[in-house]
Coordinates of C-alpha atoms and ligand atoms in Angstrom, one line a residue:
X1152 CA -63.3 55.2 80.9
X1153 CA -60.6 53.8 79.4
X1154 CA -58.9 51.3 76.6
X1155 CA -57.1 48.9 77.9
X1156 CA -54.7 46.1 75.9
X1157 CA -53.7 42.5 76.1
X1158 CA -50.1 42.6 76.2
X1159 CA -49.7 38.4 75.3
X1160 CA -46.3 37.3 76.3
X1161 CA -43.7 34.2 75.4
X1162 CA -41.5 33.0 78.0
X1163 CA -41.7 36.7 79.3
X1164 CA -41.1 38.5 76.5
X1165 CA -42.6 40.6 74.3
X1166 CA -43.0 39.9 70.2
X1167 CA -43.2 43.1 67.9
X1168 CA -46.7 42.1 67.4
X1169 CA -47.4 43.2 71.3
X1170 CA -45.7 46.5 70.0
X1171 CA -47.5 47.0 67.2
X1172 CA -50.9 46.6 68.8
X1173 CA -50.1 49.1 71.9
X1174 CA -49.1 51.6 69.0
X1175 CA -52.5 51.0 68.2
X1176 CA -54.3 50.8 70.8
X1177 CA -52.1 54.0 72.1
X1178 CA -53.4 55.9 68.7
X1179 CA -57.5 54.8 69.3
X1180 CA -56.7 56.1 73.3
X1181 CA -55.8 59.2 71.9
X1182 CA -59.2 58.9 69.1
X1183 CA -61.2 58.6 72.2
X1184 CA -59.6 61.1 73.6
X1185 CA -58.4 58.7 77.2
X1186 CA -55.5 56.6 78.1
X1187 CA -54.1 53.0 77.3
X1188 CA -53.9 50.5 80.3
X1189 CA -51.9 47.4 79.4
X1190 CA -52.8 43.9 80.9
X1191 CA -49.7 42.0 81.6
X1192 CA -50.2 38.5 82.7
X1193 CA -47.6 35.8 83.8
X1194 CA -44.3 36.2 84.7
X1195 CA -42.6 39.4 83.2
X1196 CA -39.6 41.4 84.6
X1197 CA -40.1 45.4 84.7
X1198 CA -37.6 45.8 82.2
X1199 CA -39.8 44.0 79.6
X1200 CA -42.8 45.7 81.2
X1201 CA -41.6 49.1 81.0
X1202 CA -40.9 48.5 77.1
X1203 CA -44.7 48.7 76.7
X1204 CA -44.3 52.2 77.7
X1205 CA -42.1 52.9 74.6
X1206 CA -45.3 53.1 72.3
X1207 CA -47.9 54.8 74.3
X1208 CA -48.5 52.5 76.9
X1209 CA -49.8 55.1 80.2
X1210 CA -50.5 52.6 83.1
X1211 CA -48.9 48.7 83.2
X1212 CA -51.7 46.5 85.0
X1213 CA -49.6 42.9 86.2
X1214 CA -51.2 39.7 87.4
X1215 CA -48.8 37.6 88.9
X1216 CA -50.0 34.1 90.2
X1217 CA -48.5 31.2 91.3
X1218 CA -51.3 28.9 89.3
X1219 CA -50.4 30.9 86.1
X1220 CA -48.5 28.4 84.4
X1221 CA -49.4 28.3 80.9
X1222 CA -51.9 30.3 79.2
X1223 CA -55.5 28.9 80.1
X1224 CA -58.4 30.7 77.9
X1225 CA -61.1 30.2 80.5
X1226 CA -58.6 32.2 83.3
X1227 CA -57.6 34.5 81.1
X1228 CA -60.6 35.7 80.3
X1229 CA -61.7 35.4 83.9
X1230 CA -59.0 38.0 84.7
X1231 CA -58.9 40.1 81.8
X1232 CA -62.8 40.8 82.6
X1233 CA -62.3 41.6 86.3
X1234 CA -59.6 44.0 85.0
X1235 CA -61.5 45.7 82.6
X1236 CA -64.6 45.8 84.8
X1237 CA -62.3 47.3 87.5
X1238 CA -60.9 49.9 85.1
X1239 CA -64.2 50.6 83.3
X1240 CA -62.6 49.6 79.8
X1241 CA -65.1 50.6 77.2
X1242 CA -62.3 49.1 74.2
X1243 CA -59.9 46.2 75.1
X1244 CA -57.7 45.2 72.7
X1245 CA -56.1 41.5 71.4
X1246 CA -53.8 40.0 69.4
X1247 CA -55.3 38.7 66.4
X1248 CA -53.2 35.1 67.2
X1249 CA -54.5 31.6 68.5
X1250 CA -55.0 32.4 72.0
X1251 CA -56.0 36.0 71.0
X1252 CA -59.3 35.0 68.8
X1253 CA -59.8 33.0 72.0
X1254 CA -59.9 35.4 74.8
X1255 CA -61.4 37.4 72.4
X1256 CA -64.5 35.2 71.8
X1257 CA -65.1 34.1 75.1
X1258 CA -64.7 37.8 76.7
X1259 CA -67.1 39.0 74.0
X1260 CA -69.9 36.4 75.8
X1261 CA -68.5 37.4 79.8
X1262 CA -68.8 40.9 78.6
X1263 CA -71.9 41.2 76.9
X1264 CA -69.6 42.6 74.1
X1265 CA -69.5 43.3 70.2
X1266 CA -66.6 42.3 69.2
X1267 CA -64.1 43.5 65.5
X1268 CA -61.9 40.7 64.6
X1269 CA -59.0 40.8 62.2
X1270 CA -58.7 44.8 62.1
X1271 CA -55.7 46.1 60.0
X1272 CA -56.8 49.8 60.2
X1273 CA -58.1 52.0 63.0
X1274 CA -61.7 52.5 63.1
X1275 CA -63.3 53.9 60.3
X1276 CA -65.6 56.2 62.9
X1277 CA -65.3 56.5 66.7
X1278 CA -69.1 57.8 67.0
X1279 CA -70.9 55.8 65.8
X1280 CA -68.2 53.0 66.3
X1281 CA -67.7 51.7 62.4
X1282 CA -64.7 49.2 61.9
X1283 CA -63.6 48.0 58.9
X1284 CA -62.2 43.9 57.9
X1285 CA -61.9 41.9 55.1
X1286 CA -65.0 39.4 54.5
X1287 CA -65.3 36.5 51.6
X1288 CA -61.7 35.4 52.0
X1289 CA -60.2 38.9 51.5
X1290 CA -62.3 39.8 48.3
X1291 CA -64.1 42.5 49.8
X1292 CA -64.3 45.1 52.7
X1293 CA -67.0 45.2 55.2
X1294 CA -68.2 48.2 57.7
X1295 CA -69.6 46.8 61.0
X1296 CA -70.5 49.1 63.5
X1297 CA -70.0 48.0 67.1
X1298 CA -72.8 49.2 69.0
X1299 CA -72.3 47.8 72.7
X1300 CA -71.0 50.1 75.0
X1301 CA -67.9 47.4 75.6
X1302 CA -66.2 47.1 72.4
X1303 CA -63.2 44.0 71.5
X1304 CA -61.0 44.4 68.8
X1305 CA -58.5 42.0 67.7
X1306 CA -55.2 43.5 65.2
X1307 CA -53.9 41.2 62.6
X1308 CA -50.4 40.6 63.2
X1309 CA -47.3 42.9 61.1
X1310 CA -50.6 45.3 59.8
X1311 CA -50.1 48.6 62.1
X1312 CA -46.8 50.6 62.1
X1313 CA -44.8 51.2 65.8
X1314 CA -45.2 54.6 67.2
X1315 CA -42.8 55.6 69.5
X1316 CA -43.8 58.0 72.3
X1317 CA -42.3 59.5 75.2
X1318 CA -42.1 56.5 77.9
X1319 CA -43.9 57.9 80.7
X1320 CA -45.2 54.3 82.2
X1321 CA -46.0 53.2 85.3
X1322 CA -46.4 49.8 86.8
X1323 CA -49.1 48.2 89.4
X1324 CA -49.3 45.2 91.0
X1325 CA -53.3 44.0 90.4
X1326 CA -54.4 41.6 92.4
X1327 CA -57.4 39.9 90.8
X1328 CA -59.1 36.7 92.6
X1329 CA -59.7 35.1 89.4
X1330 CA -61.6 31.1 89.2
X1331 CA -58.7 28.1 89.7
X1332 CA -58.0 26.3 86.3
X1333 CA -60.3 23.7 85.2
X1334 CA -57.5 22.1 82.9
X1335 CA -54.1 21.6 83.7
X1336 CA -51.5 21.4 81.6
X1337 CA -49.2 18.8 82.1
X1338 CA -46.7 18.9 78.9
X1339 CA -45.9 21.6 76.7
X1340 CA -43.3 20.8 73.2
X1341 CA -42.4 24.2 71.7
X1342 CA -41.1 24.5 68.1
X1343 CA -37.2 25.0 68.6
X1344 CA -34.7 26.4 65.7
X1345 CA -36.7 27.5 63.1
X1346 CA -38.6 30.8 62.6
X1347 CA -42.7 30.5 63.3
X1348 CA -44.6 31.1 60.5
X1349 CA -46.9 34.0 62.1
X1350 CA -44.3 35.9 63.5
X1351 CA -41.9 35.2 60.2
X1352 CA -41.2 38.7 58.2
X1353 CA -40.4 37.0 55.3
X1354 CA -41.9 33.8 53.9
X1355 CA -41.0 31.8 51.1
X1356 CA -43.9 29.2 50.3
X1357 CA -44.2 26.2 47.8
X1358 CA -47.0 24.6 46.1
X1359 CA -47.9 21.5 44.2
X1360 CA -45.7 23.2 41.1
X1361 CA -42.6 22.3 43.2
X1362 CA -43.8 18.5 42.0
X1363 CA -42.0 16.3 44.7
X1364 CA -41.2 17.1 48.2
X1365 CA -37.5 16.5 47.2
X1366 CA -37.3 19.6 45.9
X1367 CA -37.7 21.9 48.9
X1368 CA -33.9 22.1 49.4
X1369 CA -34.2 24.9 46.8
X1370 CA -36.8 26.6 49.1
X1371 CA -34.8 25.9 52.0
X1372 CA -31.8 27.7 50.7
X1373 CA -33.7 31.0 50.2
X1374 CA -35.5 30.5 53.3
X1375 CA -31.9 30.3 55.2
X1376 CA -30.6 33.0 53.1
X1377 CA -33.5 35.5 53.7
X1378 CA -33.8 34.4 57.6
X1379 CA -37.1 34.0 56.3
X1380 CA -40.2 31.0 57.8
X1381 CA -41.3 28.4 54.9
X1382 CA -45.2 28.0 54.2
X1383 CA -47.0 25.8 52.1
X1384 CA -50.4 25.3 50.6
X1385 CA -53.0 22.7 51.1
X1386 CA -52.7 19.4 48.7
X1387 CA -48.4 20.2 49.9
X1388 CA -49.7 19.7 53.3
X1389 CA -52.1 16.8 52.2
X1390 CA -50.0 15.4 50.6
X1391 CA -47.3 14.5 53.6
X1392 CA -44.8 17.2 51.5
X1393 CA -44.3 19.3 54.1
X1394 CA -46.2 19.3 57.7
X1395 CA -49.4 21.0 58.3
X1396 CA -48.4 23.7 60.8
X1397 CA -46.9 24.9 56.9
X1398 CA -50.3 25.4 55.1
X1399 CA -51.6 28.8 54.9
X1400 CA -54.9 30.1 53.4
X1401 CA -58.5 29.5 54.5
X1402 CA -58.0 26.6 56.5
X1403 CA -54.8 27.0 57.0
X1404 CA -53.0 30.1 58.8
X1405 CA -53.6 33.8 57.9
X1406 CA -50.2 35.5 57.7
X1407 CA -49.1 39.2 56.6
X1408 CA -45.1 39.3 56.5
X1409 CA -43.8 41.9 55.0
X1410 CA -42.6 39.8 51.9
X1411 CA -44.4 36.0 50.7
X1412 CA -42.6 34.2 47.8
X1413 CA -45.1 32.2 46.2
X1414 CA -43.3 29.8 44.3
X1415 CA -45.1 27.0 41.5
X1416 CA -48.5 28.2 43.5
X1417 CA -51.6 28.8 41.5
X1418 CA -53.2 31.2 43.6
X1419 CA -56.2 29.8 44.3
X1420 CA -58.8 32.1 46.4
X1421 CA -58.9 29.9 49.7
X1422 CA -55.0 29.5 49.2
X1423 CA -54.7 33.8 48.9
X1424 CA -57.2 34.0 51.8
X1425 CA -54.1 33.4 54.1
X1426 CA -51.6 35.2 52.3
X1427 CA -53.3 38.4 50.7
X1428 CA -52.5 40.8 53.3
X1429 CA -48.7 40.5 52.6
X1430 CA -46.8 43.8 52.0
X1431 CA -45.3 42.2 49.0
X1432 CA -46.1 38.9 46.9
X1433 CA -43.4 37.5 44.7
X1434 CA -45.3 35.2 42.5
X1435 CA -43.1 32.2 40.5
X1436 CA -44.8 30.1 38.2
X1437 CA -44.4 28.8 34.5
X1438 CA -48.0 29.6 33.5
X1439 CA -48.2 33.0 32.1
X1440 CA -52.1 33.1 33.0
X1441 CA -51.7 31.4 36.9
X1442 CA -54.0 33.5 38.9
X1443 CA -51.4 34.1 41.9
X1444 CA -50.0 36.5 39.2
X1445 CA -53.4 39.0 39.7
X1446 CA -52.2 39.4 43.3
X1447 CA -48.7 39.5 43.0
X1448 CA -46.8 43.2 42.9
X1449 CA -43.6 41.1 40.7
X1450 CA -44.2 38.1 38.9
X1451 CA -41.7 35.9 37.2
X1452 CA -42.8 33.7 34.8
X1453 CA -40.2 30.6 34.7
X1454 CA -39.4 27.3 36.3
X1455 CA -39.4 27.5 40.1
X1456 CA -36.9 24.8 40.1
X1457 CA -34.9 27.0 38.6
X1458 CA -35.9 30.5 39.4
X1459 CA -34.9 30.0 43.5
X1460 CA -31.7 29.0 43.1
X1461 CA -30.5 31.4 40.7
X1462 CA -32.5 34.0 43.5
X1463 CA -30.5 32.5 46.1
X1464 CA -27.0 32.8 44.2
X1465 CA -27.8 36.7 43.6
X1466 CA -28.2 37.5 46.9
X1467 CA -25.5 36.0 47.9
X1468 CA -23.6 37.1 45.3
X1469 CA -25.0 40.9 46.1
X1470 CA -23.2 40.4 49.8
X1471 CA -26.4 41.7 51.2
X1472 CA -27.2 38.4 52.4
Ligands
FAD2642 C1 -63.0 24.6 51.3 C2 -61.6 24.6 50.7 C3 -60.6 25.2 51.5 C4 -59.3 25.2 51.0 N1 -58.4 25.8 51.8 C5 -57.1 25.9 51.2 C6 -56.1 26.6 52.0 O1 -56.3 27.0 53.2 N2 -54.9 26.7 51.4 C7 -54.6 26.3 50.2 O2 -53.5 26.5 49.7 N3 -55.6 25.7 49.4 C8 -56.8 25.5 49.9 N4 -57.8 24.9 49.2 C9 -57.3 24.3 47.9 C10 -57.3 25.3 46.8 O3 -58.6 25.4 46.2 C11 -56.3 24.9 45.7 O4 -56.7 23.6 45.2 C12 -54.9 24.9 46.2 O5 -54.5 26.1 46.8 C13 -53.9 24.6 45.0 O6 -52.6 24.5 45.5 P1 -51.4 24.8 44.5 O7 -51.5 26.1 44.0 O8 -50.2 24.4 45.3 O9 -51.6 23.6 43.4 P2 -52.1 23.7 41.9 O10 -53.4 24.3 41.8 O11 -51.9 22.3 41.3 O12 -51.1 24.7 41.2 C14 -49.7 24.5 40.9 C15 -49.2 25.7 40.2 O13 -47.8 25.4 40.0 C16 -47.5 25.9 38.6 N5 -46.3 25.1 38.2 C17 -46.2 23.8 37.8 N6 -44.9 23.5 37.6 C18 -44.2 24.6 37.9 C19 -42.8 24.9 37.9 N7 -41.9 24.0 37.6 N8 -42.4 26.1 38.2 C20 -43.3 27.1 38.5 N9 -44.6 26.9 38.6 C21 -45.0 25.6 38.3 C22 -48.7 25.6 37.8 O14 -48.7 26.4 36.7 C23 -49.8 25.9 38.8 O15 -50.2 27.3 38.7 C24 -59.1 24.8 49.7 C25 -60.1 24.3 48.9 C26 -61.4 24.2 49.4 C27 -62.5 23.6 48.5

């Protein structure tokens, strides 16, 4: 029996998101008293591998292939099912990202599995096995129990502290004879220069208050000077303001950085859907009684217009930026 871990990769490397779900995954291993096996698939050096065994990570499983060429959901899950078959996985653990609610889904069917999506905690109870997710666009908390003797859990991004352990890995070669691709993917344009949205630790986001997309500069300063992504919400995006890989909430991206600046936004419910499990919400807006101020841990009440910049020039000002 064992738990074994999606380790996702870009370009061969690993995102602190990959770290913060083998620290989890490392802790629920210990829970169930077994050991983490990580799936590495693609083309990652042993350096980068043996990384993974900085935050718990007992036994490195990699799946080299020359027909691996970009990340193909049916294969993937075709060989992350013949692995966890092989290793008799009882937990196996995703990303909570594009790709991950993917594999996720689809492995659930292969597998015959129940399947906790969006986790930010460990499980509530191991026996029976209770998790715990936000429901009803993050207004309230719901216990599921998982009752299949193959369990999938996906981990929200920038939700579970790193855990640093004694690196004691060791790495396989597993040769799986997985199904050839179905699709093939002939072009592939990557977002250059600026920093994604998901992955972004800081995010400083606009609404409809910020009246005309010409005045975004004033985010864009505070963006550059935080090194933080830019977000957006809906009618922004609808608009033609700003582009829609921007828009966050319910139909737009779920995101948790550690700080989101939410200037001339409302606060809508489907727009704090995507934002609510931020560390730290910085709410701007010149209405005293704008919702976004029920969520946020410091509000200022003021022109956005004018608030950013005079943000912007403190921070400079302060040297620490
Ligand atoms: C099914 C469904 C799904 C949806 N999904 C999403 C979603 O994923 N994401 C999303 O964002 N929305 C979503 N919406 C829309 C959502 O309901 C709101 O309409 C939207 O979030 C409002 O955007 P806003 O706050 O930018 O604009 P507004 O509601 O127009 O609010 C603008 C705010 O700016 C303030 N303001 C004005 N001028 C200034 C100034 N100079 N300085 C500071 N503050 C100022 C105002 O006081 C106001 O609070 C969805 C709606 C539906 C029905």
């Amino acid at each position: 029996m064992s738990v074994i871990v999606y380790t996702e990769n870009w370009d061969g490397r690993f995102k602190k998101s990959s770290f913060e779900l083998v620290s989890y995954a490392a802790k629920l291993a210990e829970m169930l008293g077994t050991t983490l096996t990580a799936i590495s698939i693609g083309n990652v050096d042993e350096t980068e591998l043996t990384k993974l065994g900085n935050y718990g990570v007992a036994k490195i499983l990699k799946v080299k292939d020359g027909r691996l060429k970009g990340v193909d959901d049916q294969v993937y899950t075709d060989i992350i099912a013949r692995v966890a078959k092989s290793e008799n996985a009882k937990v196996i653990l995703i990303s909570h990202n594009i790709s991950g609610k993917a594999l996720a889904s689809r492995l659930a069917v292969r597998l015959k599995a129940a399947a906790g999506s969006g986790l930010m905690e460990l499980p509530y109870s191991i026996d029976p096995f209770i998790v715990r997710k936000k429901v009803f666009s993050g207004n309230a908390f719901a216990s599921v129990e998982l009752k299949t003797d193959v369990k999938i859990l996906t981990l929200m991004p920038n939700s579970f502290e790193l855990l640093e352990t004694e690196n004691r890995v060791t790495i396989q070669s597993f040769s799986v004879d997985f199904n050839d691709p179905e699709t093939v993917v002939k072009d592939v344009y990557k977002q250059t220069g600026k920093i994604l949205l998901t992955d972004a630790e800081i995010v400083v986001s606009g609404g409809r208050g910020m009246r005309s997309p010409d005045n975004w500069g004033v985010i864009e300063e505070l963006a550059e000077v935080l090194e933080a992504a830019i977000a957006c919400s809906r009618p922004v995006s609808d608009e033609g303001w700003r582009p829609h890989e921007e828009h966050t909430g319910q139909t737009g991206k779920i995101i948790a950085p550690n700080l989101y600046i939410a200037a001339g936004i409302s606060g809508a419910i489907q727009h704090m859907a995507g934002v609510s499990s931020s560390k730290c919400i910085v709410a701007i807006n010149n209405d005293a009684d704008a919702p976004v101020f029920e969520y946020a841990d410091y509000g200022i009440i003021g022109n956005a217009m004018k608030v950013l910049p005079a943000i912007t020039l403190a921070l400079k000002e302060s040297g620490t930026r």
